Short mmCIF file of C-alpha atoms in Angstrom, two decimals:
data_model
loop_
_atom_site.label_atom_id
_atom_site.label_comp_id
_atom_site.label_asym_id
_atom_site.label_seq_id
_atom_site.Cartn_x
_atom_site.Cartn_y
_atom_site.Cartn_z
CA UNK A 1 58.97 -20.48 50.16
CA UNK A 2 55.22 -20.52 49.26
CA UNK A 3 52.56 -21.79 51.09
CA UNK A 4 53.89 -21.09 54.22
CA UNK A 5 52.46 -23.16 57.54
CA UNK A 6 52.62 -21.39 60.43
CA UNK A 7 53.28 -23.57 63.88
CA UNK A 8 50.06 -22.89 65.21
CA UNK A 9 48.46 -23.95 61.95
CA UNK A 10 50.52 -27.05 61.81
CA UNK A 11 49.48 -28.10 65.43
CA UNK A 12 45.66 -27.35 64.61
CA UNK A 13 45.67 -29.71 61.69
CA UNK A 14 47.58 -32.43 63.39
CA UNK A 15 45.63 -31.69 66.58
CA UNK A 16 42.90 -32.83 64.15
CA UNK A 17 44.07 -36.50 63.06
CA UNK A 18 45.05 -37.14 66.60
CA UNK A 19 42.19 -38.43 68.88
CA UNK A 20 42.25 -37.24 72.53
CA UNK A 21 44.39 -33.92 71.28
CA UNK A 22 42.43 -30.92 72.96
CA UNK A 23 42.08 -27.29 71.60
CA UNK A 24 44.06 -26.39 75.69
CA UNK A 25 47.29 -28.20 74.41
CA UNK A 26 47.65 -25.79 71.30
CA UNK A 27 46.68 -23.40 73.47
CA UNK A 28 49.70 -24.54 75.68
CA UNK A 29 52.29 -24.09 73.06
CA UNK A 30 51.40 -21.05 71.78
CA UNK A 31 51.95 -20.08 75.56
CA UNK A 32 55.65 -21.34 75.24
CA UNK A 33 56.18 -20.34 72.10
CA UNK A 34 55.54 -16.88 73.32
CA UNK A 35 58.20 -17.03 75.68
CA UNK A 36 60.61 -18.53 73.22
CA UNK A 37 60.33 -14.97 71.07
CA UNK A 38 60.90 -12.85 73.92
CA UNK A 39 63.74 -14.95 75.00
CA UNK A 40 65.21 -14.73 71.06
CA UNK A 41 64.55 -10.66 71.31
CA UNK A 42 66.71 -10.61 74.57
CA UNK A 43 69.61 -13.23 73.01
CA UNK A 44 69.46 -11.10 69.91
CA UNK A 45 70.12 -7.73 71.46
CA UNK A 46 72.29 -9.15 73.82
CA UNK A 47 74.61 -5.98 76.00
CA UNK A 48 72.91 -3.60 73.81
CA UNK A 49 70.33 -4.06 76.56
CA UNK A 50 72.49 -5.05 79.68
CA UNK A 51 71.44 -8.30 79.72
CA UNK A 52 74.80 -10.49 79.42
CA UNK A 53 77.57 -11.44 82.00
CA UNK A 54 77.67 -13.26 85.52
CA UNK A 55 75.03 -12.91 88.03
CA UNK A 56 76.87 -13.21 90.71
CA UNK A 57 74.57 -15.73 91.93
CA UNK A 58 74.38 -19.29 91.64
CA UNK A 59 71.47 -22.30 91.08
CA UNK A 60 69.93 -25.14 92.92
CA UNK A 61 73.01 -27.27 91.30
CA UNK A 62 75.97 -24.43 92.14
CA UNK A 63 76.53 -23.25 89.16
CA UNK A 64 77.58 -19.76 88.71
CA UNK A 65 74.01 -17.92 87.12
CA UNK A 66 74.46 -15.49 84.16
CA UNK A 67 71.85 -12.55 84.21
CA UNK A 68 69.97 -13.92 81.30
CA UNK A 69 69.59 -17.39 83.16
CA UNK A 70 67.20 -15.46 85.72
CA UNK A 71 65.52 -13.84 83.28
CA UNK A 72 64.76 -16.50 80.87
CA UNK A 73 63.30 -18.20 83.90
CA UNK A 74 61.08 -15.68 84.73
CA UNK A 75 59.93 -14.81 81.01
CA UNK A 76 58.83 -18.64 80.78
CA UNK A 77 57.30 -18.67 84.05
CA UNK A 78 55.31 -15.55 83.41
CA UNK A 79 54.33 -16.65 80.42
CA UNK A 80 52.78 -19.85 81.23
CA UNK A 81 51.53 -19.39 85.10
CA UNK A 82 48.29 -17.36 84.72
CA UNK A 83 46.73 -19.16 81.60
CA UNK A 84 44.93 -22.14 83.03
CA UNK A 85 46.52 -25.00 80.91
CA UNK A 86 48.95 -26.09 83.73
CA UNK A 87 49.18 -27.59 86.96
CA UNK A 88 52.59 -26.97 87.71
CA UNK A 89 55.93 -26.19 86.24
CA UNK A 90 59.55 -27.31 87.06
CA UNK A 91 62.91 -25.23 86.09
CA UNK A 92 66.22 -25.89 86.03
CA UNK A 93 66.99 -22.64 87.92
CA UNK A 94 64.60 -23.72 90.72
CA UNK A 95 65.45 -26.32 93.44
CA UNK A 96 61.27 -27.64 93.95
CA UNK A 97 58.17 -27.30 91.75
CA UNK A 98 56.46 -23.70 90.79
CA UNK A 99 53.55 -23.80 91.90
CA UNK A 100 50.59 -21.59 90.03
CA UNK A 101 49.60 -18.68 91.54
CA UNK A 102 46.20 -19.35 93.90
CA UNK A 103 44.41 -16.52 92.16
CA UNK A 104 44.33 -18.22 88.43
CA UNK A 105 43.05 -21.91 87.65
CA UNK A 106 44.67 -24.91 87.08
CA UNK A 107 45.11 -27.00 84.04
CA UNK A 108 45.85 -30.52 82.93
CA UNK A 109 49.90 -30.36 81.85
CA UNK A 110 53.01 -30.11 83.62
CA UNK A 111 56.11 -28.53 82.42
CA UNK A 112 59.63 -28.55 82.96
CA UNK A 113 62.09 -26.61 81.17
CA UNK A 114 65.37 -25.78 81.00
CA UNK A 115 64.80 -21.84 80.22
CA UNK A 116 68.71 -20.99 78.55
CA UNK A 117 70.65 -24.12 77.84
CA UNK A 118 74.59 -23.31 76.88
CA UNK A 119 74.65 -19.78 78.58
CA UNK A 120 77.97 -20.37 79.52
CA UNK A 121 78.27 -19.71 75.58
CA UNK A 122 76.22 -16.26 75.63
CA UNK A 123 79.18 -13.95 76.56
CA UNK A 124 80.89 -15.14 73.37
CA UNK A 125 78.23 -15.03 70.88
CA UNK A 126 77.84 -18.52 70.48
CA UNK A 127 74.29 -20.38 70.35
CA UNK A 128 72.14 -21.07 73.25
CA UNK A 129 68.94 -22.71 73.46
CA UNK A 130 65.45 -23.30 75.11
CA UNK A 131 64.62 -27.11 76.13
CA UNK A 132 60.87 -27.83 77.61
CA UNK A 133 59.23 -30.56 78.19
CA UNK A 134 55.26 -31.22 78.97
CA UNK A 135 53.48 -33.75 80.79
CA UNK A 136 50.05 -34.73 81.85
CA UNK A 137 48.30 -34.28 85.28
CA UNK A 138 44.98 -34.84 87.21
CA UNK A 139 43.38 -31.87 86.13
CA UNK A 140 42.48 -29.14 89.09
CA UNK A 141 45.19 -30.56 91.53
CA UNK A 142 48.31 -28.85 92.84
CA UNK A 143 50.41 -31.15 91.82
CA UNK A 144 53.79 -33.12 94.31
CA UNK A 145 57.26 -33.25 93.11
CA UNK A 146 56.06 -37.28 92.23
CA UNK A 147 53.53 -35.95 89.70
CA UNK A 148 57.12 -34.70 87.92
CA UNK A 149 58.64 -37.76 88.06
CA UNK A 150 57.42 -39.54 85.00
CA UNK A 151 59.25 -41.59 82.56
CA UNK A 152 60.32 -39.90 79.65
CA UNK A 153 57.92 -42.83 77.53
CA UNK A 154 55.46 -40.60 79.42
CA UNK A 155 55.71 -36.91 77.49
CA UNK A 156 53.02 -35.47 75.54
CA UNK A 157 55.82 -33.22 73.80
CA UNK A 158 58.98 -32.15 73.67
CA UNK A 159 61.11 -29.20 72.13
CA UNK A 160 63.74 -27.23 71.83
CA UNK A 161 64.17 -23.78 70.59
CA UNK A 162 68.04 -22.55 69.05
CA UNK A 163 69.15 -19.50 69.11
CA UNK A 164 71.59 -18.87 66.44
CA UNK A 165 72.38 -17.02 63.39
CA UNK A 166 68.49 -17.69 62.77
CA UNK A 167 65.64 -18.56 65.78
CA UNK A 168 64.86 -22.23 65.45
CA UNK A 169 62.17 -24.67 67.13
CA UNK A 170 62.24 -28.41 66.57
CA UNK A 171 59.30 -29.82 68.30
CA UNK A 172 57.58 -33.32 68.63
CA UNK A 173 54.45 -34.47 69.56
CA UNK A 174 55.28 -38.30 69.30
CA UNK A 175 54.04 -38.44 65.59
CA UNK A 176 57.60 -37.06 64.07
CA UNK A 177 59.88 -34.03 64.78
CA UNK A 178 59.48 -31.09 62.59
CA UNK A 179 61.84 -27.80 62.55
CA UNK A 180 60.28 -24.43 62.69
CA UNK A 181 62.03 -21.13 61.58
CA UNK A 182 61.03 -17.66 63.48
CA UNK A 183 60.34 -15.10 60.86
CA UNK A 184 60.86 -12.20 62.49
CA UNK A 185 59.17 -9.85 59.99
CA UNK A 186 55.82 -11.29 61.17
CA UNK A 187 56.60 -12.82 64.37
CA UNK A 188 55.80 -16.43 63.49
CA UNK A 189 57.27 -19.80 63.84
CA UNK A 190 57.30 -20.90 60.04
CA UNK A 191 57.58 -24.88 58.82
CA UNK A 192 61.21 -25.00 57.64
CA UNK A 193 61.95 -28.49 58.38
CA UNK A 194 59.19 -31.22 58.00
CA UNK A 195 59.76 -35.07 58.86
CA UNK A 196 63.49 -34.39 59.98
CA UNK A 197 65.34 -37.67 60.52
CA UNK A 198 68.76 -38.55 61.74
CA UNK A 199 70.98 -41.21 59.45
CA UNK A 200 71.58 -44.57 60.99
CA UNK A 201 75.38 -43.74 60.01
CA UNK A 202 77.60 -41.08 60.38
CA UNK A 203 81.29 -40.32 60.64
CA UNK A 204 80.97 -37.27 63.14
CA UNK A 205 81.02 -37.33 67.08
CA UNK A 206 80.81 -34.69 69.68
CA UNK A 207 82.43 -35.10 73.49
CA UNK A 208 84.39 -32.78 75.35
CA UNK A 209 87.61 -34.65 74.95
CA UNK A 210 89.66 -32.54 77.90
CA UNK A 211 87.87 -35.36 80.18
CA UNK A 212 89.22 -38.25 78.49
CA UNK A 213 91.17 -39.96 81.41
CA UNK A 214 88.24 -39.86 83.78
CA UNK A 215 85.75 -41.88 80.79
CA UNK A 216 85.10 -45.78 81.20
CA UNK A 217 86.82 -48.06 78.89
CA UNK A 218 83.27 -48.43 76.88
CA UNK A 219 83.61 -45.19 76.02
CA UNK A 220 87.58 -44.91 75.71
CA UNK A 221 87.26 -47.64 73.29
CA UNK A 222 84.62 -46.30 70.92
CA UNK A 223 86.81 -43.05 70.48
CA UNK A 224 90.11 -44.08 70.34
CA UNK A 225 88.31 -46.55 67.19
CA UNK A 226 86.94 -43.12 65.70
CA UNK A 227 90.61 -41.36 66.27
CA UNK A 228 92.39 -44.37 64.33
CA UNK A 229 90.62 -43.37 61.37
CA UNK A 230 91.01 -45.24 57.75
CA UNK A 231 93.61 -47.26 59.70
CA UNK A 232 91.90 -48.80 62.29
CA UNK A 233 88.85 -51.12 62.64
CA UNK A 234 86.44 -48.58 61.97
CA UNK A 235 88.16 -48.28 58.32
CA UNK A 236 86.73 -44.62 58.15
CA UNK A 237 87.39 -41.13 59.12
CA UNK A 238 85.69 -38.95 61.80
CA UNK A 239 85.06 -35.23 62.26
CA UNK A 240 84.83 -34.05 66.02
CA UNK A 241 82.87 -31.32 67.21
CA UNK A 242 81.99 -29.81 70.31
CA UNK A 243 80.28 -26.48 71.12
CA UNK A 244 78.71 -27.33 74.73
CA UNK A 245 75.08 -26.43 73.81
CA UNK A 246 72.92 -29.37 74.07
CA UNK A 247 70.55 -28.08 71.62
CA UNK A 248 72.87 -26.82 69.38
CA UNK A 249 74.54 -30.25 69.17
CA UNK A 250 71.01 -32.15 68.66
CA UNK A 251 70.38 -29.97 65.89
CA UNK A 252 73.40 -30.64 63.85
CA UNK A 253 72.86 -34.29 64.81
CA UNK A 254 68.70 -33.57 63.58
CA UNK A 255 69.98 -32.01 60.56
CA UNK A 256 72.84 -34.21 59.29
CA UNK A 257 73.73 -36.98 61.79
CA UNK A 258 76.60 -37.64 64.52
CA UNK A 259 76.39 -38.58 67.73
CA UNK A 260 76.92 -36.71 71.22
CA UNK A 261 78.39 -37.91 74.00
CA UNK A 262 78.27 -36.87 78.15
CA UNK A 263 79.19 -39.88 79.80
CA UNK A 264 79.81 -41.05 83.15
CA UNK A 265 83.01 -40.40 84.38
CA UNK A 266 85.19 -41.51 87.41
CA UNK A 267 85.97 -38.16 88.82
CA UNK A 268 83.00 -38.18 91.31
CA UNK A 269 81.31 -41.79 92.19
CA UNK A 270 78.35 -39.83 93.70
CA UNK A 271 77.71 -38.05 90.67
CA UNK A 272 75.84 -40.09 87.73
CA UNK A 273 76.15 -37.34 84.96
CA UNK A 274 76.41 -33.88 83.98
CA UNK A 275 72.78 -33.67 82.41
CA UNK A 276 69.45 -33.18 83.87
CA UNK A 277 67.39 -36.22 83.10
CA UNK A 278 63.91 -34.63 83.40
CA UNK A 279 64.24 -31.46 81.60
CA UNK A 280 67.50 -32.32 78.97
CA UNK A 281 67.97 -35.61 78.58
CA UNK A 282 64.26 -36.94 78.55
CA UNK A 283 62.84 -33.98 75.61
CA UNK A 284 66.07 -34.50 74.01
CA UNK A 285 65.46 -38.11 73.95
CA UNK A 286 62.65 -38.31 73.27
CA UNK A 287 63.25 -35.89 70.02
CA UNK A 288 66.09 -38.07 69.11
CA UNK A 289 63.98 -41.22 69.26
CA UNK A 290 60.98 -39.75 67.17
CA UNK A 291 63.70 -38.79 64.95
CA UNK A 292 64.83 -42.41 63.61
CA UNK A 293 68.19 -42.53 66.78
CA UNK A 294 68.86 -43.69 69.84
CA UNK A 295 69.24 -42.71 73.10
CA UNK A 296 70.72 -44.14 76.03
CA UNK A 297 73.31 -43.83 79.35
CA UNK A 298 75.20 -46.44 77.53
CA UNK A 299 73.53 -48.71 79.96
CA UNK A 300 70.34 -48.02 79.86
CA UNK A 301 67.44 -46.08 77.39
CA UNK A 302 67.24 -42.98 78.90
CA UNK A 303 63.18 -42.97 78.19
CA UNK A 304 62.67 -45.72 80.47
CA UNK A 305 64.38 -44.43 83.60
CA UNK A 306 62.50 -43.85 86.61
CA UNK A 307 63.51 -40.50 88.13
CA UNK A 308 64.41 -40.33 91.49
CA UNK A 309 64.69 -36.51 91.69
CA UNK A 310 62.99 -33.09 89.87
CA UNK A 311 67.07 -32.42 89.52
CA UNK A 312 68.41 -35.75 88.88
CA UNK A 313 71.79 -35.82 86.49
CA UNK A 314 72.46 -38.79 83.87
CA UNK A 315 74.78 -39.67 81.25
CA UNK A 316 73.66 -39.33 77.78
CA UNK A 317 74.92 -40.36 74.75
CA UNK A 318 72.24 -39.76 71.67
CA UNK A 319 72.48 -39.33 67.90
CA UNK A 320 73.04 -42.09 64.98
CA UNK A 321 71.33 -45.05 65.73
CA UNK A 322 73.92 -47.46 64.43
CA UNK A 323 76.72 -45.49 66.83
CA UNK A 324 74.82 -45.43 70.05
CA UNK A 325 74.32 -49.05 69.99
CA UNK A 326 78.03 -49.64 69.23
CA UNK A 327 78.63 -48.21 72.45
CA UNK A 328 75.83 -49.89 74.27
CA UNK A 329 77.14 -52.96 73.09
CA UNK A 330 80.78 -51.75 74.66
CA UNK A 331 78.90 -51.61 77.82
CA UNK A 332 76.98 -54.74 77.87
CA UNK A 333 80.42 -56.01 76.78
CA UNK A 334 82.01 -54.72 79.86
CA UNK A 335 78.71 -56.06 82.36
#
């Protein structure tokens, strides 16, 4: 490629069209973006540096920690908790908010983040990810879980970083998403992917189909229709996938459509979902959304739930417009 814009350039000039868009929110992503290349260095050299396997520990949700879950946390939490752009921060690997440290100053965003998204994939080499979102806050305050518990509408950005066979960041700002590519000769995010949409159509779906009996019929429906194939009423053929990485499903979906499903399911009444609303669902969503698809628990958009908890667990099914709103409709259908 020639020409090459760098992320931070990128954000600069459309920090410039954008009124209200301060030099502190660049500032702010160049802090996270920081911690995204560490965490890529670590994924990259992987046992060659003792970082993979169990834990032996487990979350605020109970779920068995691997090694590089703790220290993903603590490489994003470093990086961002001494520089004066935020308030506060929010993790998936920590039950209440982070607070910043009393000896540095306090900024104007909030951010939540899930620091290694898919580790359960890490031991076998497959790709993991980095999901954050950011917020806004009173500037100067120290900040209550409610200052968290904003509707997605509400982000400033969203992103995710992939780490696969190359280091990718797709990031939005609410004007677009556009996918970045780590070169790691010079240690910068480069534009790879500008304007990236996601087709209203598609004939590819990703759910993890061992929990089949426990879906709602909404959801039995609409695959059972894409298993019939040529011969049933969808009159077409579909592809499934499933490699359970969030952000490595959204950026297939980002790159050449589909749609991916975690729905409710029956097994525990209690229990709405399996993803995090605020730091999952909502960046993902609202990625998704600035992307040309849809988003929604089947029942509801998932950017205009109020959250009722910094851990709180929806269903989400995202991707192809035209698909998500099939099986919205098989909701509505259902009351």
């Amino acid at each position: 490629m020639t020409n090459h814009v760098t992320l931070t350039q990128f954000i600069i000039e459309q920090q410039r069209e954008l009124p209200g868009v301060s030099g502190t929110f660049t500032s702010l992503l160049n802090d996270v973006v920081t911690a995204c290349k560490k965490i890529s260095h670590l994924v990259n050299r992987g046992n060659l540096v003792g970082v993979l396997g169990s834990a032996e520990s487990e979350n605020v949700q109970g779920e068995v920690q691997k090694k590089l879950d703790i220290i993903t946390n603590d490489i994003m939490v470093e990086a961002l908790n001494w520089t004066g752009h935020l308030a506060g921060m929010a993790s998936e690997e920590i039950d209440g908010i982070i607070p910043i440290p009393s000896q540095y100053p306090k900024g104007k965003y909030l951010a939540l983040f899930d620091p290694l998204d898919g580790s359960s994939n890490i031991d076998v080499n497959l790709a993991v990810g980095t999901i954050f979102s950011i917020l806004r806050c009173r500037e100067g305050v120290e900040p209550a879980v409610e200052d968290f518990l904003r509707k997605g509408s509400e982000q400033v950005c969203a992103g995710f970083v992939l780490y696969g066979p190359s280091t990718m960041m797709v990031l939005t700002t609410g004007h677009g998403v556009n996918g970045f590519t780590l070169d790691q000769d010079i240690g910068e995010f480069i534009l790879t992917h500008p304007a990236m949409t996601i087709p209203a159509e598609t004939s590819e779906f990703a759910i993890n189909m061992s929990n089949q009996r426990f879906w709602e019929p909404p959801v039995q429906r609409y695959i059972e229709e894409c298993l019939q194939g040529t011969e049933g009423v969808r009159e077409k053929d579909f592809n499934m996938r499933w490699i359970a990485s969030m952000v490595a499903e959204v950026y297939r979906i980002l790159t050449r459509g589909g749609i991916f499903m975690y729905p409710y399911d029956l097994r525990d009444p209690s229990r709405a979902g399996k993803l995090r609303l605020m730091y999952e669902a909502n960046p993902m969503a609202f990625i998704v959304e600035q992307a040309g698809g849809a988003c929604s628990t089947g029942r509801e958009r998932i950017l205009d739930m109020n959250p009722t908890g910094l851990h709180q667990r929806v269903p989400v099914i995202l991707g192809s417009k035209n698909e998500v709103e099939r099986i919205v409709g098989y909701h509505l259908a259902k009351g």
